[in-house]
Coordinates of C-alpha atoms in Angstrom, one line a residue:
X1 CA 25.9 -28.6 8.0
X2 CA 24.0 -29.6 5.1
X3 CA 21.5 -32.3 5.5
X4 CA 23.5 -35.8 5.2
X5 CA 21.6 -38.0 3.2
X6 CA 23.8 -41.3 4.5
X7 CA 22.8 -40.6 8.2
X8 CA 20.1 -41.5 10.2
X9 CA 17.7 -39.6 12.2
X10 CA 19.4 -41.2 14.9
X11 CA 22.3 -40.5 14.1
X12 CA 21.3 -36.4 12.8
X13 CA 19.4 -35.5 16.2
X14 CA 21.6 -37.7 18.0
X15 CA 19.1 -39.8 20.0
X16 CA 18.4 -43.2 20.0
X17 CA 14.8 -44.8 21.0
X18 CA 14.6 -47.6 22.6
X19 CA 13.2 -50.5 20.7
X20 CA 8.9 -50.7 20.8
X21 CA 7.7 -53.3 22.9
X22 CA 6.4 -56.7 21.0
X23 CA 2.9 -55.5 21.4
X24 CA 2.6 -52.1 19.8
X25 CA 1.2 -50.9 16.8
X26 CA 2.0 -51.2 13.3
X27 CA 2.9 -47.5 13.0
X28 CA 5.0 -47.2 16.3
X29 CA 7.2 -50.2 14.9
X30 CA 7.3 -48.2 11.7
X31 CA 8.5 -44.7 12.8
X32 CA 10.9 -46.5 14.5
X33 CA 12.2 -48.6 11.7
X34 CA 12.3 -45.4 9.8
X35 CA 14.0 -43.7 12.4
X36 CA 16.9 -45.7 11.8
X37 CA 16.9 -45.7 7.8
X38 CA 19.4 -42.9 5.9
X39 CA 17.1 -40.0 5.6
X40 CA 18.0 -40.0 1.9
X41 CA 16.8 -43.6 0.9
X42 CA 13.2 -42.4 2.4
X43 CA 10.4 -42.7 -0.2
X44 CA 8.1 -39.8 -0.2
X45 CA 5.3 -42.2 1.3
X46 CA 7.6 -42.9 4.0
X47 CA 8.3 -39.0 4.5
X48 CA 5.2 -38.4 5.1
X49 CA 4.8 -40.8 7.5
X50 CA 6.7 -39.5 9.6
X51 CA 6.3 -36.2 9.2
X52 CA 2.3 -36.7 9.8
X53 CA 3.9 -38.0 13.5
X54 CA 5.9 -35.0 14.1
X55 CA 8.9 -36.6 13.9
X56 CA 12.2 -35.5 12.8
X57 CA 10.7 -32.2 11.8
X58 CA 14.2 -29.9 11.1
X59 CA 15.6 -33.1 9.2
X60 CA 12.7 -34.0 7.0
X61 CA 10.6 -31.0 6.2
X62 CA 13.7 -29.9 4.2
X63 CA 13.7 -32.7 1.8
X64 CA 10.1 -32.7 1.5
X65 CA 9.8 -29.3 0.5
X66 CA 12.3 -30.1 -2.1
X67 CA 10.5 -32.8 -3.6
X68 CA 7.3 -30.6 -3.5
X69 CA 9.1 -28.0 -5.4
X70 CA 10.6 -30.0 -7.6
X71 CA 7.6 -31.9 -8.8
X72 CA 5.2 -28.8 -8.6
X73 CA 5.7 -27.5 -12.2
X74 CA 5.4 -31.2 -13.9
X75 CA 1.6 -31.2 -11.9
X76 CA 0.2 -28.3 -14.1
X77 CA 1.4 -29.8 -16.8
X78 CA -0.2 -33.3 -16.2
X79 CA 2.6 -34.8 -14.5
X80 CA 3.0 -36.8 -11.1
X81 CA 2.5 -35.1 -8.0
X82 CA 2.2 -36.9 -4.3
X83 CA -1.1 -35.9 -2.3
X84 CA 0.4 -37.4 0.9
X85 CA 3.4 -35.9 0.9
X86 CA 1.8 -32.9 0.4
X87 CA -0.8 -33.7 2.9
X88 CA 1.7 -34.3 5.7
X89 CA 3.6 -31.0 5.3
X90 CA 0.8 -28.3 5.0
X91 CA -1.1 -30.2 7.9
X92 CA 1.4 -29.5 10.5
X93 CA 0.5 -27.1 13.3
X94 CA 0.9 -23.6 12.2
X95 CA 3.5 -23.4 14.9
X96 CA 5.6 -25.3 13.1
X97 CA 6.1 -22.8 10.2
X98 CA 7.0 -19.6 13.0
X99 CA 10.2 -22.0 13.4
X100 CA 11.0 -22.4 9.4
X101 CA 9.5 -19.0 7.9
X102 CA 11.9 -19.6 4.8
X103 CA 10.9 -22.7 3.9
X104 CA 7.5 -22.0 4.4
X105 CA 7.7 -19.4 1.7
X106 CA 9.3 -21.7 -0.6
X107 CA 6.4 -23.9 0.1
X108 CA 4.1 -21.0 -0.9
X109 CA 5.3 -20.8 -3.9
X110 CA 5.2 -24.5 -4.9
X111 CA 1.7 -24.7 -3.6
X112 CA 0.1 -21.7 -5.1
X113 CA 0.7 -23.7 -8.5
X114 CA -0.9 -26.4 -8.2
X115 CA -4.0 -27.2 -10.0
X116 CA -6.9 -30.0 -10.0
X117 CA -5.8 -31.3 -6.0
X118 CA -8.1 -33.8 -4.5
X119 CA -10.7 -32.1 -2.3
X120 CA -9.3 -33.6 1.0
X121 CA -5.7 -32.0 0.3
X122 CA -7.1 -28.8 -1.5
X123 CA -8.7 -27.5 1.8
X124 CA -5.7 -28.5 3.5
X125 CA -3.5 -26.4 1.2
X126 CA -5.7 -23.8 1.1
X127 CA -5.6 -23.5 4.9
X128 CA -2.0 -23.9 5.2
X129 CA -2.0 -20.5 3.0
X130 CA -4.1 -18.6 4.5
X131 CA -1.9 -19.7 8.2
X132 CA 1.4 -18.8 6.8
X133 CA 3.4 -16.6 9.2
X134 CA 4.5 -13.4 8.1
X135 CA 8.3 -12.6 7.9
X136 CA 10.3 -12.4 11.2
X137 CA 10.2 -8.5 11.3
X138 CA 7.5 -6.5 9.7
X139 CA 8.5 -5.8 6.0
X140 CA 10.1 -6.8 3.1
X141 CA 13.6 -4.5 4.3
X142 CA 13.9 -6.6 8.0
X143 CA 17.3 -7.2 8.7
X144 CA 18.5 -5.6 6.0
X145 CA 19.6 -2.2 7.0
X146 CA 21.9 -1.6 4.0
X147 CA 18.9 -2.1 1.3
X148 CA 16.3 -0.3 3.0
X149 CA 18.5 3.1 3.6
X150 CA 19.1 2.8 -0.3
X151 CA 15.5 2.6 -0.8
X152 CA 14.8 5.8 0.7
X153 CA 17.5 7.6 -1.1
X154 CA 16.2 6.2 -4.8
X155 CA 15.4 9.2 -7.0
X156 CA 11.4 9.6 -8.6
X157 CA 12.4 7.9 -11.6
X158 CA 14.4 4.7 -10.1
X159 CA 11.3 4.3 -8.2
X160 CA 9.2 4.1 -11.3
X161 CA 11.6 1.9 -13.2
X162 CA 11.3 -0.5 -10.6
X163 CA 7.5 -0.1 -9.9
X164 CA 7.3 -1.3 -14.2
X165 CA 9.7 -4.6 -13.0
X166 CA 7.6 -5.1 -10.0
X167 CA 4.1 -5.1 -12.1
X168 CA 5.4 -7.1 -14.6
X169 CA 6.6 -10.0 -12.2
X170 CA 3.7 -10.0 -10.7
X171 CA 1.4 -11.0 -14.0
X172 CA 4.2 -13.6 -14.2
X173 CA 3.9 -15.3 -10.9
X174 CA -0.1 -14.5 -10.9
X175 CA 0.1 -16.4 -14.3
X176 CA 1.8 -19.4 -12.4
X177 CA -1.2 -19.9 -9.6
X178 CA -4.6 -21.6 -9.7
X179 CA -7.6 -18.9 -11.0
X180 CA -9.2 -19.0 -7.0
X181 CA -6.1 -18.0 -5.9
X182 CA -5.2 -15.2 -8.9
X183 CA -8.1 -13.2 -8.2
X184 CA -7.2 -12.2 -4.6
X185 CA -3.5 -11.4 -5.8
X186 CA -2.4 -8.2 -5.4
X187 CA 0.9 -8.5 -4.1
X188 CA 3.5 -10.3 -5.5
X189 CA 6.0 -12.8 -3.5
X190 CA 9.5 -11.6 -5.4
X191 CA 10.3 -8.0 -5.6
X192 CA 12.7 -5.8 -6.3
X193 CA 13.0 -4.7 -3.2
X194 CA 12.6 -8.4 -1.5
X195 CA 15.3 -9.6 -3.9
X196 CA 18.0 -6.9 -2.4
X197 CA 17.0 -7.3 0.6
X198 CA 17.3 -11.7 0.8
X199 CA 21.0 -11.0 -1.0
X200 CA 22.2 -8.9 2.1
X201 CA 20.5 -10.9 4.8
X202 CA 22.4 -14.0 3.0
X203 CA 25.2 -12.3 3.1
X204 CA 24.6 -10.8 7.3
X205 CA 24.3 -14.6 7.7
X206 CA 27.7 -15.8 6.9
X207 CA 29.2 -13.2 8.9
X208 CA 30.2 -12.9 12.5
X209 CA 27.9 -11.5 14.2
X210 CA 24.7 -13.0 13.2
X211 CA 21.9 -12.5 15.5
X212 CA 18.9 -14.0 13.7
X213 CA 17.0 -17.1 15.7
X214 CA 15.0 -17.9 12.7
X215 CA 15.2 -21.5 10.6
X216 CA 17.2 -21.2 7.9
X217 CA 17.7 -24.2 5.4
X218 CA 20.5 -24.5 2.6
X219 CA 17.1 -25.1 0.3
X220 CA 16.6 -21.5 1.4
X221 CA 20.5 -20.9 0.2
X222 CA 19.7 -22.2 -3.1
X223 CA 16.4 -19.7 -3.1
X224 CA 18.6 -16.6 -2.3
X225 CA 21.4 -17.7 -4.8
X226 CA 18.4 -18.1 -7.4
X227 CA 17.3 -14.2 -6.5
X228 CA 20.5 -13.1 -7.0
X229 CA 20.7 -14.6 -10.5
X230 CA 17.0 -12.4 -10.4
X231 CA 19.0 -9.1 -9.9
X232 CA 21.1 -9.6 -13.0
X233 CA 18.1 -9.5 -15.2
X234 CA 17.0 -6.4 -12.4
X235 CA 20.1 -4.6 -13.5
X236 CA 19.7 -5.0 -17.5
X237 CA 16.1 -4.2 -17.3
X238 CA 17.2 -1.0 -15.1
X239 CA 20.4 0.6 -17.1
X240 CA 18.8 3.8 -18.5
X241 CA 16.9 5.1 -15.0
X242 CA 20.1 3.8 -12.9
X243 CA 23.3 4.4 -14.8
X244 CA 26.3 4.4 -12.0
X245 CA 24.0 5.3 -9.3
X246 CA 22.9 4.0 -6.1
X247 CA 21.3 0.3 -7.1
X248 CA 24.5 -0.6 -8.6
X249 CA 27.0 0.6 -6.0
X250 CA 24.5 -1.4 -3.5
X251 CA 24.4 -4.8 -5.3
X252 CA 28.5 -4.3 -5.7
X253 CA 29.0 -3.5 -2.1
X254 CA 26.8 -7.0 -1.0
X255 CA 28.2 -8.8 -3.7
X256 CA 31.5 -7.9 -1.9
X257 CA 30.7 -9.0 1.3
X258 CA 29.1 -12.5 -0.1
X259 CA 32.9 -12.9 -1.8
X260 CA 34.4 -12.3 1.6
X261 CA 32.3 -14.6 3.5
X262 CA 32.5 -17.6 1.0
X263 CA 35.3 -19.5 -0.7
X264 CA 36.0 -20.9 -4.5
X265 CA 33.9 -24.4 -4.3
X266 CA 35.0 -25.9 -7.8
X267 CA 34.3 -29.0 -7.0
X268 CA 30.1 -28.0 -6.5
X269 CA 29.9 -29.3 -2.7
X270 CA 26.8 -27.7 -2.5
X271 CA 25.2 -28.5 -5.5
X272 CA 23.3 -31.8 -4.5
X273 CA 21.5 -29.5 -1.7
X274 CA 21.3 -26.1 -3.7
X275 CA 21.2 -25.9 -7.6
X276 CA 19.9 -23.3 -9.8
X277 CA 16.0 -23.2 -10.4
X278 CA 17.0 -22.3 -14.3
X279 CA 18.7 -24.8 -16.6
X280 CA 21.6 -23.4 -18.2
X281 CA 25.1 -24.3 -19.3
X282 CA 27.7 -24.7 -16.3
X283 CA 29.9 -21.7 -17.4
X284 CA 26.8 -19.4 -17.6
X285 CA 26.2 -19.5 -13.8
X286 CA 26.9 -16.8 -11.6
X287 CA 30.0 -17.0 -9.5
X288 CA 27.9 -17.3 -6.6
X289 CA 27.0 -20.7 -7.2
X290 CA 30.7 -21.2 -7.9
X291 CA 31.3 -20.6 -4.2
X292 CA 30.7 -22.0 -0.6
X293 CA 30.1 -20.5 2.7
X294 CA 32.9 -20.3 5.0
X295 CA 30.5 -20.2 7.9
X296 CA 27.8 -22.2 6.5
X297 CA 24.1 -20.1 7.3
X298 CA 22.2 -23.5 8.0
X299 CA 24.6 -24.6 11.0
X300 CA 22.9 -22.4 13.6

C-alpha cells in the first residue's frame, strides 16, 4: 500500500529494536529514536540521517526523492535546496538503485537540474549519474510487448513525425540540465516510444499476472500518470501523419486495460502520494488521475 505517513518504521517493516544500551553513541540513540517517529513528521535533516545509515531504505528513499523533486525546480531559480538530503540519497551503494530502477530515474531527472551544488555534493551527484543502472531489460520497449510490435509496424512517415517530437523534447529537457552535463546529451530521458511503453507496463502491473521483481513506488505511479498526460500532447502534435491508424488504436487499447484494472477514486485517495507534475484546474485532469488501482502496483 502506499507509504503511511502516521506509521513508524517499526511499525512499516514490522520489527522492533531493542532499546541501545546506556553507553552508545549519540547517533545509535538517534536512528533508534527516529526509528520510532511517524515517517511523515521526519525533517529532511532527519531523512538523511537515516538514510546515510542504511536504514529503512524501501520506506524512506521514496519520500526523499519526492522532496528532491519537488524542490529541484525552485534551486535553479535561486530557491532552497537541501545538500544533505541530497548527499544521503546519491551516496548510497550503487546496489541499492538495481533494487529501485524507477525511482532512480526519477532521481535523474531531478539531479540533472541542478545548478551551483557545493563541491562535496557535486562529485557525489555526478557519480551517482554516471552509476545509474540501466532499465531491467535492455531497451526502452522491455516488458512492453504490445508497444514494441506497433513500433515495428509504424509506416516511414509516423516514424518521422515522431523522430520531429522526439528532437524537440530533447532541446527541452537538454534546456533543463547544467551546461557540463548538456554537452554529452544526446539522448533524451522521455520518448515517444518510452512514454507508450511506461503506459502499458503500468497498465501489465495492475493486472494478474505480473511477473516483474523490480521496485516499483506509487511516486513512480504518479511519473507514469504524468506520461500519460505526455501522450495527449503526442496525439495532437501527431494528427496529420497518424489519422485512425495504428498509434491511436494502441493508446485506446491500453487506455482500456488501465480502465479495467482501476476503479472511479472521487474522493483523490491517491493524490497525497501521486499528483500531477503540471498545475491545472481539477476538471482539466485526465481521467486517469480520477482513478485508483484495484490491485495497487506498489504492494508487491
Amino acid at each position: 500500500m502506499p507509504i503511511d505517513p502516521s506509521q513508524t518504521l517499526e511499525q512499516l517493516g514490522g520489527q522492533r529494536w531493542p532499546d541501545p544500551p546506556p553507553d552508545t553513541t549519540s547517533l545509535v540513540k538517534a536512528v533508534h529514536e527516529l526509528r520510532r517517529r511517524p515517517v511523515g513528521d521526519l525533517r529532511p535533516d532527519e531523512l538523511a540521517r537515516l538514510i546515510t545509515q542504511d536504514v529503512g531504505l524501501p520506506w524512506l528513499l521514496p519520500i526523499a526523492a519526492r522532496i528532491l523533486c519537488d524542490t529541484a525546480p525552485g534551486q535553479a531559480a535561486g530557491g532552497w535546496y537541501d545538500d544533505d538530503l541530497l548527499y544521503a540519497v546519491v551516496t548510497r551503494n550503487p546496489r541499492v538503485w538495481e533494487q529501485f530502477p524507477d525511482l532512480a530515474h526519477e532521481l535523474r531527472r531531478a539531479v540533472e537540474t541542478l545548478v551551483d551544488l557545493s563541491r562535496y555534493v557535486r562529485d557525489e551527484a555526478e557519480t551517482f549519474l554516471g552509476s545509474l543502472p540501466e532499465a531491467p531489460t535492455a531497451g526502452v520497449f522491455w516488458a512492453a510487448p504490445e508497444s514494441r510490435a506497433v513500433w515495428e509496424a509504424l509506416p516511414p512517415t509516423v516514424m518521422a513525425a515522431i523522430a520531429r517530437c522526439d528532437a524537440e523534447r530533447l532541446e527541452v529537457e537538454r534546456s533543463r540540465v547544467v551546461p557540463h552535463v548538456r554537452e554529452r546529451m544526446t539522448a533524451l530521458v522521455y520518448s515517444v516510444a518510452h512514454r507508450f511503453a511506461s503506459w502499458e507496463r503500468l497498465a501489465r502491473r495492475m493486472e494478474p499476472g505480473w511477473a516483474g521483481e523490480d521496485y516499483y513506488s506509487i511516486s513512480a505511479y504518479g511519473n507514469d500518470l504524468d506520461s500519460r498526460d505526455a501522450l495527449e500532447q503526442v496525439m495532437r502534435a501527431l494528427p496529420a501523419e497518424t489519422g485512425e491508424g495504428l498509434l491511436p488504436q494502441l493508446l485506446g487499447r491500453l487506455d482500456a486495460r488501465f480502465r479495467a484494472s482501476t476503479l472511479p477514486d472521487p474522493e483523490r485517495s491517491l493524490r497525497l502520494w501521486a499528483r500531477p507534475a503540471a498545475e491545472g484546474p481539477e476538471e482539466e485532469l485526465g481521467e486517469w488521475w480520477r482513478r485508483k488501482p484495484v490491485r495497487a502496483p506498489w504492494t508487491g
